[in-house]
Coordinates of C-alpha atoms and ligand atoms in Angstrom, one line a residue:
X1 CA 5.2 7.2 11.9
X2 CA 4.0 5.1 14.8
X3 CA 0.5 3.8 14.4
X4 CA -1.5 1.5 16.6
X5 CA -4.7 -0.2 15.4
X6 CA -7.0 -2.7 17.1
X7 CA -8.6 -5.5 15.0
X8 CA -11.4 -7.9 16.0
X9 CA -11.0 -10.6 13.4
X10 CA -8.7 -11.8 10.7
X11 CA -10.5 -9.9 7.9
X12 CA -9.9 -6.6 9.8
X13 CA -6.2 -7.5 10.0
X14 CA -6.2 -8.2 6.3
X15 CA -7.8 -4.8 5.7
X16 CA -5.1 -3.1 7.8
X17 CA -2.4 -4.9 5.7
X18 CA -4.1 -3.9 2.4
X19 CA -4.3 -0.2 3.5
X20 CA -0.7 -0.2 4.7
X21 CA 0.5 -1.7 1.5
X22 CA -0.7 1.3 -0.5
X23 CA 2.2 3.3 1.1
X24 CA 4.9 0.8 0.0
X25 CA 7.6 1.4 -2.6
X26 CA 10.1 -0.8 -4.4
X27 CA 12.9 -2.0 -2.1
X28 CA 10.8 -1.7 1.2
X29 CA 11.3 -4.2 3.9
X30 CA 8.6 -5.0 6.5
X31 CA 9.9 -6.7 9.6
X32 CA 7.1 -8.6 11.4
X33 CA 7.0 -9.5 15.0
X34 CA 4.5 -11.5 17.0
X35 CA 3.7 -15.0 18.3
X36 CA 2.4 -18.0 16.4
X37 CA -1.2 -17.2 15.5
X38 CA -0.9 -13.5 16.0
X39 CA -2.0 -12.7 12.5
X40 CA 1.2 -12.0 10.6
X41 CA 0.3 -14.1 7.6
X42 CA -3.2 -12.6 7.6
X43 CA -1.7 -9.1 7.4
X44 CA 0.5 -10.2 4.5
X45 CA -2.5 -11.8 2.8
X46 CA -4.3 -8.4 3.0
X47 CA -1.2 -6.5 1.7
X48 CA -1.1 -8.8 -1.3
X49 CA -4.6 -7.7 -2.3
X50 CA -3.0 -4.4 -2.9
X51 CA 0.3 -5.5 -4.3
X52 CA -0.5 -8.7 -6.3
X53 CA -4.3 -9.0 -6.5
X54 CA -5.4 -12.6 -6.9
X55 CA -2.3 -14.1 -5.4
X56 CA -3.0 -17.0 -3.1
X57 CA -0.9 -16.3 0.1
X58 CA 0.2 -19.3 2.1
X59 CA 2.6 -19.3 5.0
X60 CA 6.2 -19.8 3.8
X61 CA 6.7 -22.1 6.9
X62 CA 8.4 -24.9 4.9
X63 CA 9.7 -23.0 1.9
X64 CA 11.1 -20.1 4.0
X65 CA 10.4 -17.7 1.1
X66 CA 7.5 -17.4 -1.3
X67 CA 7.8 -15.2 -4.3
X68 CA 4.9 -13.3 -5.9
X69 CA 5.4 -11.8 -9.3
X70 CA 3.8 -8.4 -9.6
X71 CA 4.5 -4.9 -10.9
X72 CA 6.9 -4.7 -7.9
X73 CA 7.8 -8.4 -7.0
X74 CA 6.9 -9.4 -3.5
X75 CA 8.9 -11.8 -1.3
X76 CA 7.3 -13.3 1.8
X77 CA 9.7 -14.9 4.3
X78 CA 9.1 -17.0 7.5
X79 CA 12.3 -16.7 9.5
X80 CA 11.1 -19.1 12.2
X81 CA 13.6 -21.8 11.2
X82 CA 16.5 -19.4 10.6
X83 CA 19.1 -19.9 13.4
X84 CA 22.2 -18.2 12.0
X85 CA 23.5 -15.9 9.3
X86 CA 24.7 -18.8 7.2
X87 CA 21.0 -19.9 6.8
X88 CA 20.2 -16.4 5.6
X89 CA 23.0 -16.5 3.0
X90 CA 21.7 -19.9 1.8
X91 CA 18.2 -18.7 1.2
X92 CA 19.6 -15.7 -0.7
X93 CA 18.4 -13.2 1.8
X94 CA 20.9 -10.5 1.0
X95 CA 20.2 -10.9 -2.7
X96 CA 16.5 -10.4 -2.1
X97 CA 17.3 -7.2 -0.1
X98 CA 19.1 -5.8 -3.1
X99 CA 16.5 -7.0 -5.6
X100 CA 14.3 -3.9 -5.6
X101 CA 11.3 -6.0 -4.6
X102 CA 9.1 -5.6 -1.5
X103 CA 10.0 -8.0 1.3
X104 CA 7.7 -9.1 4.2
X105 CA 9.5 -11.2 6.8
X106 CA 7.6 -13.0 9.6
X107 CA 9.5 -13.9 12.8
X108 CA 12.0 -11.1 12.7
X109 CA 12.8 -11.9 16.3
X110 CA 15.1 -14.5 14.8
X111 CA 17.0 -12.1 12.5
X112 CA 17.2 -8.9 14.4
X113 CA 21.0 -8.4 13.9
X114 CA 20.6 -8.9 10.2
X115 CA 17.7 -6.6 9.4
X116 CA 18.4 -3.9 6.7
X117 CA 19.3 -0.4 7.7
X118 CA 15.8 1.0 7.2
X119 CA 12.6 -0.9 7.4
X120 CA 9.0 -0.9 8.7
X121 CA 8.2 -2.8 11.9
X122 CA 4.8 -4.4 12.1
X123 CA 4.1 -6.0 15.5
X124 CA 1.0 -7.9 16.2
X125 CA 0.0 -8.7 19.8
X126 CA -2.8 -10.9 21.1
X127 CA -4.9 -9.6 24.0
X128 CA -5.7 -11.6 27.2
X129 CA -9.2 -10.2 27.4
X130 CA -10.5 -11.4 23.9
X131 CA -9.1 -14.3 21.8
X132 CA -9.9 -12.5 18.5
X133 CA -8.6 -9.1 19.5
X134 CA -5.1 -7.9 18.2
X135 CA -3.1 -4.8 18.6
X136 CA -1.1 -4.0 15.5
X137 CA 1.7 -1.5 15.8
X138 CA 3.3 -0.1 12.6
X139 CA 6.6 1.9 13.0
X140 CA 9.2 3.4 10.7
X141 CA 12.6 2.2 11.8
X142 CA 15.4 4.4 10.6
X143 CA 13.4 5.4 7.6
Ligands
ADP1 N1 -7.9 -9.9 14.9 C1 -7.3 -11.0 14.3 N2 -6.4 -10.8 13.3 C2 -5.8 -11.8 12.7 N3 -6.0 -13.1 12.9 C3 -7.0 -13.4 13.8 C4 -7.7 -12.4 14.5 N4 -8.6 -12.9 15.3 C5 -8.5 -14.3 15.2 N5 -7.5 -14.5 14.2 C6 -7.1 -15.9 13.9 O1 -5.7 -16.1 14.3 C7 -5.0 -16.8 13.3 C8 -3.9 -16.0 12.7 O2 -3.1 -16.8 11.9 P1 -1.9 -16.3 11.0 O3 -2.2 -15.1 10.3 O4 -1.4 -17.5 10.3 O5 -0.9 -16.0 12.2 P2 0.7 -15.9 12.2 O6 1.2 -15.8 10.8 O7 1.1 -14.8 13.0 O8 1.2 -17.2 12.8 C9 -6.0 -17.2 12.2 O9 -6.5 -18.5 12.6 C10 -7.1 -16.1 12.3 O10 -8.4 -16.6 11.9
MG2 MG1 2.6 -16.9 9.7

């Protein structure tokens, strides 16, 4: 699978996240790429409407990981401050991978060597021609 979708505002990006989340299963990992303000957190906020309706999604910028209890628990990471594998061990990253929950990870640019074997890639790009336009690419990587 390799899908490309254009959105025109944050709500549309949330809707793409919500629709994508319907395909997710226990143990799935979603590696997110894209600059600050691209819309990664907006996408996860939409996904959570499907996975844990009513959950208030905030960026895990300071906490590194937020946990959302649900039928399948969801873990939302922000890897921006992760600089080496030791930091990944100390946040329990590998335990989360084995937990059977669904993991969304923003800033996977920072952890590319440590991604699991199979995962989804979600890349969100801004466009020079319109400040609110985004190109969202969803790919299966080794799945
Ligand atoms: N098409 C769009 N999709 C997502 N966010 C958008 C879009 N257009 C404008 N925005 C704005 O861009 C910002 C995205 O923020 P956020 O989701 O926190 O990004 P990130 O997590 O990638 O840093 C928000 O202020 C949102 O309102
Ligand atoms: Mg974010």
